[in-house]
Tab-separated table of C-alpha atoms and ligand atoms in Angstrom:
chain	number	residue	atom	x	y	z
G	1	UNK	CA	92.688	88.655	120.742
G	2	UNK	CA	92.849	91.598	118.381
G	3	UNK	CA	92.044	90.640	114.787
G	4	UNK	CA	93.344	93.184	112.262
G	5	UNK	CA	91.415	93.351	108.980
G	6	UNK	CA	91.305	96.501	106.867
G	7	UNK	CA	92.490	98.699	109.743
G	8	UNK	CA	96.214	98.078	109.339
G	9	UNK	CA	97.498	101.003	111.379
G	10	UNK	CA	98.308	101.888	114.970
G	11	UNK	CA	97.253	105.542	114.907
G	12	UNK	CA	93.586	106.520	114.877
G	13	UNK	CA	92.514	102.938	115.375
G	14	UNK	CA	89.674	103.202	117.870
G	15	UNK	CA	89.104	99.470	117.824
G	16	UNK	CA	92.695	98.623	118.764
G	17	UNK	CA	92.691	101.353	121.398
G	18	UNK	CA	89.577	99.858	122.967
G	19	UNK	CA	91.196	96.410	123.104
G	20	UNK	CA	94.349	97.805	124.705
G	21	UNK	CA	92.347	99.716	127.283
G	22	UNK	CA	90.455	96.622	128.427
G	23	UNK	CA	92.981	93.812	128.012
G	24	UNK	CA	96.347	93.755	129.777
G	25	UNK	CA	97.275	90.669	127.727
G	26	UNK	CA	96.530	90.912	124.066
G	27	UNK	CA	97.423	88.785	121.051
G	28	UNK	CA	97.453	90.682	117.767
G	29	UNK	CA	96.790	88.747	114.620
G	30	UNK	CA	96.097	88.930	110.930
G	31	UNK	CA	94.807	86.169	108.656
G	32	UNK	CA	95.830	85.835	105.031
G	33	UNK	CA	92.806	84.009	103.732
G	34	UNK	CA	93.711	81.281	101.185
G	35	UNK	CA	90.385	82.082	99.526
G	36	UNK	CA	91.855	85.352	98.244
G	37	UNK	CA	94.137	83.411	95.926
G	38	UNK	CA	91.564	81.007	94.544
G	39	UNK	CA	89.083	81.596	91.747
G	40	UNK	CA	85.715	82.840	92.943
G	41	UNK	CA	82.335	82.275	91.294
G	42	UNK	CA	83.275	84.801	88.590
G	43	UNK	CA	86.402	82.837	87.786
G	44	UNK	CA	88.686	85.537	89.211
G	45	UNK	CA	90.974	85.604	92.198
G	46	UNK	CA	89.872	87.961	94.945
G	47	UNK	CA	93.349	89.456	95.203
G	48	UNK	CA	95.921	89.773	92.450
G	49	UNK	CA	99.695	90.020	92.826
G	50	UNK	CA	99.900	93.793	93.084
G	51	UNK	CA	97.506	94.170	95.962
G	52	UNK	CA	99.004	91.165	97.695
G	53	UNK	CA	102.408	92.810	97.533
G	54	UNK	CA	100.974	96.046	98.932
G	55	UNK	CA	99.310	94.060	101.724
G	56	UNK	CA	102.524	92.225	102.629
G	57	UNK	CA	104.446	95.504	102.780
G	58	UNK	CA	101.716	96.871	105.008
G	59	UNK	CA	101.946	93.881	107.352
G	60	UNK	CA	105.733	94.170	107.504
G	61	UNK	CA	105.404	97.816	108.454
G	62	UNK	CA	102.811	97.049	111.132
G	63	UNK	CA	104.931	94.298	112.611
G	64	UNK	CA	108.052	96.513	112.734
G	65	UNK	CA	106.098	99.251	114.481
G	66	UNK	CA	104.772	96.769	117.032
G	67	UNK	CA	108.219	95.250	117.589
G	68	UNK	CA	109.470	98.633	118.757
G	69	UNK	CA	106.968	98.312	121.600
G	70	UNK	CA	107.854	94.710	122.388
G	71	UNK	CA	104.699	93.386	120.729
G	72	UNK	CA	104.344	91.336	117.605
G	73	UNK	CA	101.897	90.646	114.813
G	74	UNK	CA	101.031	86.994	114.352
G	75	UNK	CA	100.171	86.099	110.839
G	76	UNK	CA	98.201	83.031	109.771
G	77	UNK	CA	97.663	81.541	106.366
G	78	UNK	CA	94.136	80.389	107.145
G	79	UNK	CA	90.588	81.762	107.176
G	80	UNK	CA	89.979	83.863	110.304
G	81	UNK	CA	87.013	81.732	111.375
G	82	UNK	CA	89.297	78.709	111.568
G	83	UNK	CA	91.983	80.505	113.558
G	84	UNK	CA	89.535	82.100	115.957
G	85	UNK	CA	87.658	78.846	116.512
G	86	UNK	CA	90.938	77.105	117.288
G	87	UNK	CA	92.017	79.806	119.728
G	88	UNK	CA	88.657	79.600	121.429
G	89	UNK	CA	88.640	75.837	121.743
G	90	UNK	CA	92.317	75.342	122.617
G	91	UNK	CA	93.013	78.402	124.769
G	92	UNK	CA	89.605	79.555	125.863
G	93	UNK	CA	89.949	82.891	124.079
G	94	UNK	CA	86.545	84.463	124.449
G	95	UNK	CA	86.917	88.121	123.513
G	96	UNK	CA	87.754	89.086	119.933
G	97	UNK	CA	88.271	92.765	119.204
G	98	UNK	CA	88.067	93.793	115.579
G	99	UNK	CA	86.999	96.594	113.237
G	100	UNK	CA	83.593	96.521	111.629
G	101	UNK	CA	83.942	95.567	108.012
G	102	UNK	CA	81.593	96.742	105.278
G	103	UNK	CA	81.960	93.406	103.473
G	104	UNK	CA	79.116	90.927	103.671
G	105	UNK	CA	81.382	87.852	103.910
G	106	UNK	CA	83.213	89.329	106.889
G	107	UNK	CA	79.943	90.057	108.665
G	108	UNK	CA	78.737	86.525	108.028
G	109	UNK	CA	81.995	85.096	109.361
G	110	UNK	CA	81.484	86.777	112.745
G	111	UNK	CA	77.845	85.713	112.854
G	112	UNK	CA	78.650	82.077	112.084
G	113	UNK	CA	81.261	81.950	114.814
G	114	UNK	CA	78.897	83.540	117.294
G	115	UNK	CA	76.217	81.026	116.420
G	116	UNK	CA	78.650	78.165	116.834
G	117	UNK	CA	80.248	79.430	120.040
G	118	UNK	CA	77.666	81.515	121.918
G	119	UNK	CA	80.182	82.475	124.629
G	120	UNK	CA	82.484	84.042	122.048
G	121	UNK	CA	82.190	87.776	122.337
G	122	UNK	CA	82.967	90.034	119.361
G	123	UNK	CA	83.716	93.641	120.291
G	124	UNK	CA	83.450	95.501	117.010
G	125	UNK	CA	84.127	99.165	116.295
G	126	UNK	CA	83.952	101.339	113.176
G	127	UNK	CA	87.387	102.503	112.028
G	128	UNK	CA	86.908	102.816	108.258
G	129	UNK	CA	84.599	105.827	108.070
G	130	UNK	CA	84.658	109.568	108.741
G	131	UNK	CA	81.540	109.491	110.869
G	132	UNK	CA	80.787	107.090	113.686
G	133	UNK	CA	77.535	105.203	113.389
G	134	UNK	CA	76.065	107.232	116.277
G	135	UNK	CA	77.080	110.529	114.683
G	136	UNK	CA	75.115	109.950	111.491
G	137	UNK	CA	72.049	112.217	111.321
G	138	UNK	CA	69.882	109.225	110.280
G	139	UNK	CA	69.572	105.547	111.091
G	140	UNK	CA	71.264	103.062	108.764
G	141	UNK	CA	67.867	102.089	107.404
G	142	UNK	CA	67.196	105.730	106.691
G	143	UNK	CA	70.359	106.119	104.574
G	144	UNK	CA	69.301	108.370	101.669
G	145	UNK	CA	68.779	106.601	98.353
G	146	UNK	CA	71.100	108.904	96.433
G	147	UNK	CA	74.488	110.442	97.103
G	148	UNK	CA	73.108	113.971	96.628
G	149	UNK	CA	70.503	113.492	99.346
G	150	UNK	CA	73.160	111.956	101.611
G	151	UNK	CA	75.541	114.837	100.982
G	152	UNK	CA	72.899	117.427	101.822
G	153	UNK	CA	72.353	115.782	105.192
G	154	UNK	CA	75.975	115.369	106.123
G	155	UNK	CA	78.222	117.847	104.323
G	156	UNK	CA	77.781	120.622	106.931
G	157	UNK	CA	78.891	118.261	109.737
G	158	UNK	CA	82.534	118.489	108.678
G	159	UNK	CA	83.503	120.175	111.946
G	160	UNK	CA	81.767	117.416	113.906
G	161	UNK	CA	83.973	114.637	112.513
G	162	UNK	CA	85.843	113.172	115.472
G	163	UNK	CA	89.538	114.003	115.809
G	164	UNK	CA	91.921	111.194	114.871
G	165	UNK	CA	93.691	109.600	117.831
G	166	UNK	CA	97.467	109.196	118.113
G	167	UNK	CA	98.962	105.694	118.285
G	168	UNK	CA	98.687	104.175	121.784
G	169	UNK	CA	101.934	104.335	123.802
G	170	UNK	CA	101.898	100.655	124.927
G	171	UNK	CA	100.620	97.393	123.465
G	172	UNK	CA	100.527	94.843	126.290
G	173	UNK	CA	101.832	91.322	125.770
G	174	UNK	CA	100.480	88.089	124.408
G	175	UNK	CA	99.968	85.191	126.807
G	176	UNK	CA	99.357	82.626	124.048
G	177	UNK	CA	102.047	80.233	122.805
G	178	UNK	CA	103.124	80.147	119.167
G	179	UNK	CA	100.578	78.254	117.095
G	180	UNK	CA	101.349	75.644	114.479
G	181	UNK	CA	99.501	77.353	111.626
G	182	UNK	CA	101.373	80.643	112.028
G	183	UNK	CA	103.191	81.810	108.936
G	184	UNK	CA	105.914	84.384	108.363
G	185	UNK	CA	104.739	87.540	106.605
G	186	UNK	CA	105.793	87.030	102.981
G	187	UNK	CA	108.910	89.067	102.269
G	188	UNK	CA	109.898	90.746	98.996
G	189	UNK	CA	111.921	87.732	97.774
G	190	UNK	CA	108.967	85.374	98.023
G	191	UNK	CA	106.565	87.580	96.075
G	192	UNK	CA	105.981	87.307	92.342
G	193	UNK	CA	108.211	89.817	90.529
G	194	UNK	CA	106.318	92.671	88.883
G	195	UNK	CA	106.824	93.771	85.275
G	196	UNK	CA	107.194	97.407	86.289
G	197	UNK	CA	108.095	99.170	89.566
G	198	UNK	CA	105.091	99.371	91.911
G	199	UNK	CA	103.231	102.684	92.018
G	200	UNK	CA	102.591	102.470	95.750
G	201	UNK	CA	104.377	101.161	98.826
G	202	UNK	CA	102.199	99.610	101.488
G	203	UNK	CA	102.174	100.553	105.160
G	204	UNK	CA	101.086	103.192	107.629
G	205	UNK	CA	104.404	104.979	107.374
G	206	UNK	CA	104.346	105.183	103.562
G	207	UNK	CA	100.709	106.320	103.714
G	208	UNK	CA	101.521	109.138	106.142
G	209	UNK	CA	104.485	110.177	104.013
G	210	UNK	CA	102.324	110.248	100.903
G	211	UNK	CA	99.645	112.344	102.624
G	212	UNK	CA	102.264	114.808	103.812
G	213	UNK	CA	103.958	114.934	100.410
G	214	UNK	CA	100.705	115.442	98.480
G	215	UNK	CA	99.663	118.359	100.676
G	216	UNK	CA	103.094	119.951	100.987
G	217	UNK	CA	103.337	120.110	97.182
G	218	UNK	CA	100.105	122.152	97.179
G	219	UNK	CA	98.361	119.781	94.721
G	220	UNK	CA	95.173	120.082	96.786
G	221	UNK	CA	94.643	123.658	95.581
G	222	UNK	CA	94.300	122.418	91.981
G	223	UNK	CA	92.595	119.082	92.577
G	224	UNK	CA	89.252	119.945	91.003
G	225	UNK	CA	90.909	121.060	87.764
G	226	UNK	CA	93.131	118.002	87.462
G	227	UNK	CA	91.137	115.157	89.019
G	228	UNK	CA	89.635	113.938	85.742
G	229	UNK	CA	92.968	113.398	84.028
G	230	UNK	CA	93.544	109.859	82.794
G	231	UNK	CA	97.188	109.811	83.807
G	232	UNK	CA	99.724	111.831	85.800
G	233	UNK	CA	100.329	110.735	89.375
G	234	UNK	CA	99.472	114.004	91.068
G	235	UNK	CA	96.283	114.745	89.135
G	236	UNK	CA	94.356	113.158	91.988
G	237	UNK	CA	95.295	112.428	95.583
G	238	UNK	CA	96.120	108.682	95.278
G	239	UNK	CA	95.030	108.240	98.887
G	240	UNK	CA	92.911	105.243	97.884
G	241	UNK	CA	95.368	102.297	98.327
G	242	UNK	CA	96.218	103.344	101.882
G	243	UNK	CA	92.601	104.095	102.701
G	244	UNK	CA	91.481	100.718	101.410
G	245	UNK	CA	93.840	98.732	103.654
G	246	UNK	CA	93.355	101.136	106.524
G	247	UNK	CA	96.968	102.351	106.572
G	248	UNK	CA	95.412	105.830	106.632
G	249	UNK	CA	92.074	106.717	108.153
G	250	UNK	CA	89.704	109.171	106.448
G	251	UNK	CA	89.748	111.248	109.647
G	252	UNK	CA	93.508	111.633	109.425
G	253	UNK	CA	93.126	112.838	105.857
G	254	UNK	CA	90.387	115.282	106.799
G	255	UNK	CA	92.407	116.662	109.682
G	256	UNK	CA	95.424	117.189	107.411
G	257	UNK	CA	93.163	118.815	104.803
G	258	UNK	CA	91.680	121.162	107.419
G	259	UNK	CA	95.185	122.191	108.492
G	260	UNK	CA	96.147	122.695	104.841
G	261	UNK	CA	93.177	124.987	104.277
G	262	UNK	CA	94.020	126.998	107.383
G	263	UNK	CA	97.541	127.528	106.138
G	264	UNK	CA	97.030	127.971	102.407
G	265	UNK	CA	93.379	128.955	102.201
G	266	UNK	CA	90.406	126.848	101.214
G	267	UNK	CA	89.177	126.841	97.637
G	268	UNK	CA	86.845	124.782	95.493
G	269	UNK	CA	89.582	122.245	94.836
G	270	UNK	CA	90.456	121.597	98.469
G	271	UNK	CA	86.732	121.366	99.268
G	272	UNK	CA	86.329	118.826	96.461
G	273	UNK	CA	88.637	116.374	98.204
G	274	UNK	CA	86.210	116.428	101.136
G	275	UNK	CA	83.385	115.986	98.613
G	276	UNK	CA	85.032	112.844	97.242
G	277	UNK	CA	85.639	111.506	100.731
G	278	UNK	CA	81.887	111.864	101.190
G	279	UNK	CA	81.347	109.648	98.120
G	280	UNK	CA	83.537	107.086	99.786
G	281	UNK	CA	81.609	107.533	103.027
G	282	UNK	CA	78.311	107.075	101.249
G	283	UNK	CA	79.336	103.771	99.720
G	284	UNK	CA	80.614	102.476	103.076
G	285	UNK	CA	77.235	102.984	104.749
G	286	UNK	CA	75.482	101.829	101.586
G	287	UNK	CA	77.345	98.516	101.854
G	288	UNK	CA	76.502	98.183	105.552
G	289	UNK	CA	72.877	98.791	104.735
G	290	UNK	CA	72.440	96.597	101.677
G	291	UNK	CA	74.616	93.612	102.646
G	292	UNK	CA	74.423	90.799	100.075
G	293	UNK	CA	72.516	93.016	97.620
G	294	UNK	CA	75.810	94.736	96.866
G	295	UNK	CA	76.706	91.664	94.807
G	296	UNK	CA	73.304	90.884	93.307
G	297	UNK	CA	72.742	91.139	89.547
G	298	UNK	CA	69.739	93.414	90.103
G	299	UNK	CA	71.633	95.337	92.789
G	300	UNK	CA	69.368	97.209	95.162
G	301	UNK	CA	66.627	97.463	92.548
G	302	UNK	CA	64.068	94.907	91.457
G	303	UNK	CA	65.195	95.093	87.804
G	304	UNK	CA	67.605	92.680	86.166
G	305	UNK	CA	69.753	94.427	83.546
G	306	UNK	CA	69.478	93.296	79.922
G	307	UNK	CA	73.030	92.041	79.884
G	308	UNK	CA	74.630	88.636	79.943
G	309	UNK	CA	78.005	86.920	79.934
G	310	UNK	CA	79.930	86.488	76.689
G	311	UNK	CA	83.279	84.965	77.457
G	312	UNK	CA	85.015	86.304	74.355
G	313	UNK	CA	83.909	89.888	74.960
G	314	UNK	CA	84.869	89.615	78.598
G	315	UNK	CA	88.301	88.326	77.711
G	316	UNK	CA	88.866	91.078	75.157
G	317	UNK	CA	87.874	93.721	77.665
G	318	UNK	CA	90.225	92.273	80.286
G	319	UNK	CA	93.108	92.098	77.811
G	320	UNK	CA	92.508	95.530	76.267
G	321	UNK	CA	91.466	94.176	72.854
G	322	UNK	CA	88.086	95.784	72.326
G	323	UNK	CA	87.231	97.900	69.272
G	324	UNK	CA	87.698	101.024	71.478
G	325	UNK	CA	91.306	102.291	71.749
G	326	UNK	CA	90.616	104.462	74.795
G	327	UNK	CA	89.208	101.450	76.648
G	328	UNK	CA	92.146	99.280	75.653
G	329	UNK	CA	94.562	101.926	76.922
G	330	UNK	CA	92.742	102.108	80.267
G	331	UNK	CA	92.718	98.325	80.650
G	332	UNK	CA	96.409	98.121	79.787
G	333	UNK	CA	97.104	100.759	82.413
G	334	UNK	CA	95.078	98.836	84.990
G	335	UNK	CA	96.722	95.508	84.153
G	336	UNK	CA	100.167	97.072	84.238
G	337	UNK	CA	99.952	99.209	87.355
G	338	UNK	CA	96.999	98.010	89.453
G	339	UNK	CA	95.584	101.534	89.325
G	340	UNK	CA	93.152	103.353	87.059
G	341	UNK	CA	91.918	106.946	87.321
G	342	UNK	CA	88.326	107.555	88.316
G	343	UNK	CA	87.548	108.731	84.772
G	344	UNK	CA	89.159	105.585	83.365
G	345	UNK	CA	87.119	103.389	85.703
G	346	UNK	CA	83.904	105.072	84.612
G	347	UNK	CA	84.731	104.642	80.935
G	348	UNK	CA	85.671	100.979	81.082
G	349	UNK	CA	82.661	100.166	83.269
G	350	UNK	CA	80.314	102.022	80.921
G	351	UNK	CA	81.814	100.182	77.940
G	352	UNK	CA	81.450	96.887	79.786
G	353	UNK	CA	77.714	97.195	80.379
G	354	UNK	CA	76.626	99.310	77.403
G	355	UNK	CA	78.885	98.507	74.457
G	356	UNK	CA	79.717	94.910	75.400
G	357	UNK	CA	76.377	94.165	77.117
G	358	UNK	CA	78.151	92.187	79.821
G	359	UNK	CA	76.904	91.290	83.306
G	360	UNK	CA	78.405	94.086	85.451
G	361	UNK	CA	79.404	91.707	88.268
G	362	UNK	CA	82.146	90.145	86.118
G	363	UNK	CA	83.652	93.587	85.600
G	364	UNK	CA	83.488	94.312	89.324
G	365	UNK	CA	85.133	90.962	90.054
G	366	UNK	CA	87.918	91.744	87.600
G	367	UNK	CA	88.502	95.097	89.300
G	368	UNK	CA	88.518	93.321	92.650
G	369	UNK	CA	91.358	91.139	91.455
G	370	UNK	CA	93.390	93.851	89.752
G	371	UNK	CA	93.027	97.028	91.806
G	372	UNK	CA	95.575	97.799	94.488
G	373	UNK	CA	93.033	100.115	96.094
G	374	UNK	CA	90.176	97.591	95.958
G	375	UNK	CA	87.580	98.419	98.571
G	376	UNK	CA	84.500	96.238	98.713
G	377	UNK	CA	82.043	99.101	99.240
G	378	UNK	CA	83.581	101.580	96.773
G	379	UNK	CA	84.066	99.000	94.057
G	380	UNK	CA	80.758	97.169	94.048
G	381	UNK	CA	78.837	100.352	94.880
G	382	UNK	CA	80.342	102.234	91.932
G	383	UNK	CA	79.790	99.327	89.552
G	384	UNK	CA	76.141	99.095	90.571
G	385	UNK	CA	75.792	102.817	90.104
G	386	UNK	CA	77.139	102.646	86.557
G	387	UNK	CA	75.152	99.534	85.701
G	388	UNK	CA	71.930	101.293	86.659
G	389	UNK	CA	71.084	99.015	89.571
G	390	UNK	CA	72.499	101.106	92.404
G	391	UNK	CA	72.283	104.490	94.040
G	392	UNK	CA	71.162	106.382	90.974
G	393	UNK	CA	67.565	107.130	90.182
G	394	UNK	CA	68.464	107.853	86.555
G	395	UNK	CA	69.388	104.252	85.783
G	396	UNK	CA	72.081	103.179	83.347
G	397	UNK	CA	75.008	105.560	82.756
G	398	UNK	CA	76.342	105.528	79.231
G	399	UNK	CA	79.434	107.459	78.216
G	400	UNK	CA	80.028	108.448	74.616
G	401	UNK	CA	83.494	106.949	74.274
G	402	UNK	CA	84.546	108.990	71.256
G	403	UNK	CA	83.541	112.214	72.925
G	404	UNK	CA	85.231	111.215	76.165
G	405	UNK	CA	88.431	110.361	74.295
G	406	UNK	CA	88.468	113.722	72.531
G	407	UNK	CA	87.850	115.553	75.826
G	408	UNK	CA	90.251	113.673	78.086
G	409	UNK	CA	92.833	112.486	75.583
G	410	UNK	CA	92.640	115.163	72.878
G	411	UNK	CA	96.037	114.479	71.320
G	412	UNK	CA	95.875	110.710	71.870
G	413	UNK	CA	98.978	110.714	74.091
G	414	UNK	CA	97.360	108.536	76.766
G	415	UNK	CA	96.057	106.030	74.206
G	416	UNK	CA	99.496	105.829	72.589
G	417	UNK	CA	101.323	105.511	75.904
G	418	UNK	CA	99.148	102.565	76.916
G	419	UNK	CA	99.052	100.940	73.516
G	420	UNK	CA	95.313	101.345	73.018
G	421	UNK	CA	95.282	101.022	69.242
G	422	UNK	CA	97.672	98.148	68.623
G	423	UNK	CA	95.272	95.404	69.575
G	424	UNK	CA	91.985	97.113	68.813
G	425	UNK	CA	89.789	94.488	67.146
G	426	UNK	CA	87.264	95.704	64.626
G	427	UNK	CA	84.545	93.271	65.534
G	428	UNK	CA	83.070	92.682	68.925
G	429	UNK	CA	82.687	88.957	68.356
G	430	UNK	CA	84.496	86.384	66.233
G	431	UNK	CA	82.806	85.408	63.021
G	432	UNK	CA	82.896	81.712	62.283
G	433	UNK	CA	84.187	80.276	59.013
G	434	UNK	CA	80.822	80.158	57.298
G	435	UNK	CA	79.804	83.543	58.700
G	436	UNK	CA	76.362	82.145	59.167
G	437	UNK	CA	73.716	83.390	59.649
G	438	UNK	CA	74.299	87.070	60.336
G	439	UNK	CA	77.271	88.318	58.332
G	440	UNK	CA	75.682	89.580	55.123
G	441	UNK	CA	77.931	92.512	54.410
G	442	UNK	CA	80.842	91.280	52.251
G	443	UNK	CA	81.116	90.260	48.592
G	444	UNK	CA	82.185	86.726	49.379
G	445	UNK	CA	79.085	86.332	51.440
G	446	UNK	CA	76.664	87.655	48.846
G	447	UNK	CA	75.194	84.246	48.534
G	448	UNK	CA	74.462	84.015	52.176
G	449	UNK	CA	72.785	87.403	52.171
G	450	UNK	CA	69.971	85.944	50.152
G	451	UNK	CA	69.400	83.107	52.574
G	452	UNK	CA	66.071	83.278	54.360
D	501	FAD	C1	83.712	101.234	88.507
D	501	FAD	C2	84.460	101.899	89.656
D	501	FAD	C3	85.109	101.112	90.606
D	501	FAD	C4	85.781	101.711	91.678
D	501	FAD	N1	86.422	100.914	92.591
D	501	FAD	C5	87.032	101.480	93.664
D	501	FAD	C6	87.694	100.693	94.644
D	501	FAD	O1	87.705	99.456	94.585
D	501	FAD	N2	88.338	101.329	95.660
D	501	FAD	C7	88.327	102.688	95.782
D	501	FAD	O2	88.926	103.212	96.723
D	501	FAD	N3	87.679	103.449	94.887
D	501	FAD	C8	87.046	102.913	93.831
D	501	FAD	N4	86.434	103.704	92.912
D	501	FAD	C9	86.325	105.144	93.165
D	501	FAD	C10	87.443	106.025	92.567
D	501	FAD	O3	87.608	105.746	91.207
D	501	FAD	C11	88.771	105.844	93.297
D	501	FAD	O4	88.572	106.015	94.678
D	501	FAD	C12	89.811	106.865	92.861
D	501	FAD	O5	90.015	106.815	91.488
D	501	FAD	C13	91.098	106.606	93.613
D	501	FAD	O6	92.092	107.512	93.233
D	501	FAD	P1	92.445	108.744	94.165
D	501	FAD	O7	92.737	108.297	95.542
D	501	FAD	O8	93.486	109.542	93.495
D	501	FAD	O9	91.051	109.523	94.178
D	501	FAD	P2	90.728	111.055	94.400
D	501	FAD	O10	90.031	111.565	93.210
D	501	FAD	O11	91.910	111.799	94.837
D	501	FAD	O12	89.648	111.041	95.580
D	501	FAD	C14	90.025	111.120	96.965
D	501	FAD	C15	89.430	109.934	97.695
D	501	FAD	O13	88.006	110.011	97.639
D	501	FAD	C16	87.450	108.703	97.522
D	501	FAD	N5	86.696	108.610	96.270
D	501	FAD	C17	86.853	109.353	95.145
D	501	FAD	N6	85.922	109.020	94.224
D	501	FAD	C18	85.177	108.039	94.772
D	501	FAD	C19	84.052	107.294	94.325
D	501	FAD	N7	83.506	107.467	93.120
D	501	FAD	N8	83.555	106.340	95.147
D	501	FAD	C20	84.078	106.123	96.373
D	501	FAD	N9	85.123	106.815	96.845
D	501	FAD	C21	85.665	107.771	96.075
D	501	FAD	C22	88.617	107.725	97.506
D	501	FAD	O14	88.799	107.246	98.803
D	501	FAD	C23	89.781	108.592	97.063
D	501	FAD	O15	91.021	108.116	97.541
D	501	FAD	C24	85.774	103.128	91.814
D	501	FAD	C25	85.131	103.895	90.842
D	501	FAD	C26	84.496	103.287	89.771
D	501	FAD	C27	83.819	104.166	88.738
């Protein structure tokens, strides 16, 4: 059996290639986990409508590509551990090929199954990173503590990144019958309608087209100058949704970038795309190394932040109703499109932990639900970093929101476009009718100001 996870492509999929090389009969499957649609311990769903739509488009694309080769993608609406256990028990399936996932839950799933069925053999391969595990110039335990130290060790190995592989020519056949818990891949009609047209279309084909389009328009030569913009589609690459689901591999992007530089010349901007891919790379290995600590309140440190959970503040942040117009605009953009620029993400995360004093994990969980490009390692790693419990020796990162707004939205166009001012509330928290005991500032409350 080949279990697809976040490697939803045929080209440059070393794990799939390995399975096809060793197994003349292969069943290809994907599990839509019902857990994704239920509230988690932070009260959020793990996958909102926009990412689900992107995922379904991606699955449709994968299935069509396989159909051309006489193969099919079997989709299940069930947790993978259930499906795999059933296949093992009922049909004696004993070899599961899959990609190695940076997520802790996914790792635990494989371990639990192995413990339960010792003769079940998982053949796992990295497909989500630039470098293979063996090509890293350090052991996983020796992963540098900061991105800068990591970059110094790895940046010069750009030429050593393995070449992406083309899609295999043949895909074998399945020898398993249809199973009762199989489900059709949800089609457009069955998905919740969106308020505005989606920014991204899922699938390997759309990902390849986007990569080609981005580079052919020469945006890469200006990336460093534009990447901090809060809006404008081409200000940054927008590779992230396809990278997150594995429709594109980072090696394919690097190869295309190398070819671009050969043709048009390398400059600081084109180099900076590689630099950002290294950030992504760092967080992938960081997640592999730290496992469950990626989700811990104190992160990878021994310090608990001085923050808590205030449901009203959290709700206002989610709905874009904080006292900070720039934050409201960013949250409205996120809620509307499922995407937020890197600058926007930094600002809203900084506001979340510093201005609102909220437990960073609730913010990360909200991003997990809303982002189309949600990636477990990039999301939780970046949140930890900003909350001062991650890969940053300097601790908490606080952005001056007024200064940031005047730098990145000098004429207020972004804030106006995303309605940042309309719902800006003056106070962080509601004041109750008696305004007791802290509100001492107004005439009507003069009396209370004299209270002990
Ligand atoms: C709080 C917070 C949460 C984030 N959550 C996610 C997430 O769930 N998924 C995700 O892909 N990125 C996440 N990022 C990183 C970054 O914001 C996005 O990758 C980027 O905005 C995606 O747009 P782009 O593809 O145009 O990026 P570009 O600026 O064009 O960068 C090119 C690629 O480099 C990688 N990259 C860039 N910056 C980072 C970074 N800081 N960390 C890791 N990879 C990076 C991405 O793969 C991106 O596609 C998060 C950042 C913050 C501050």
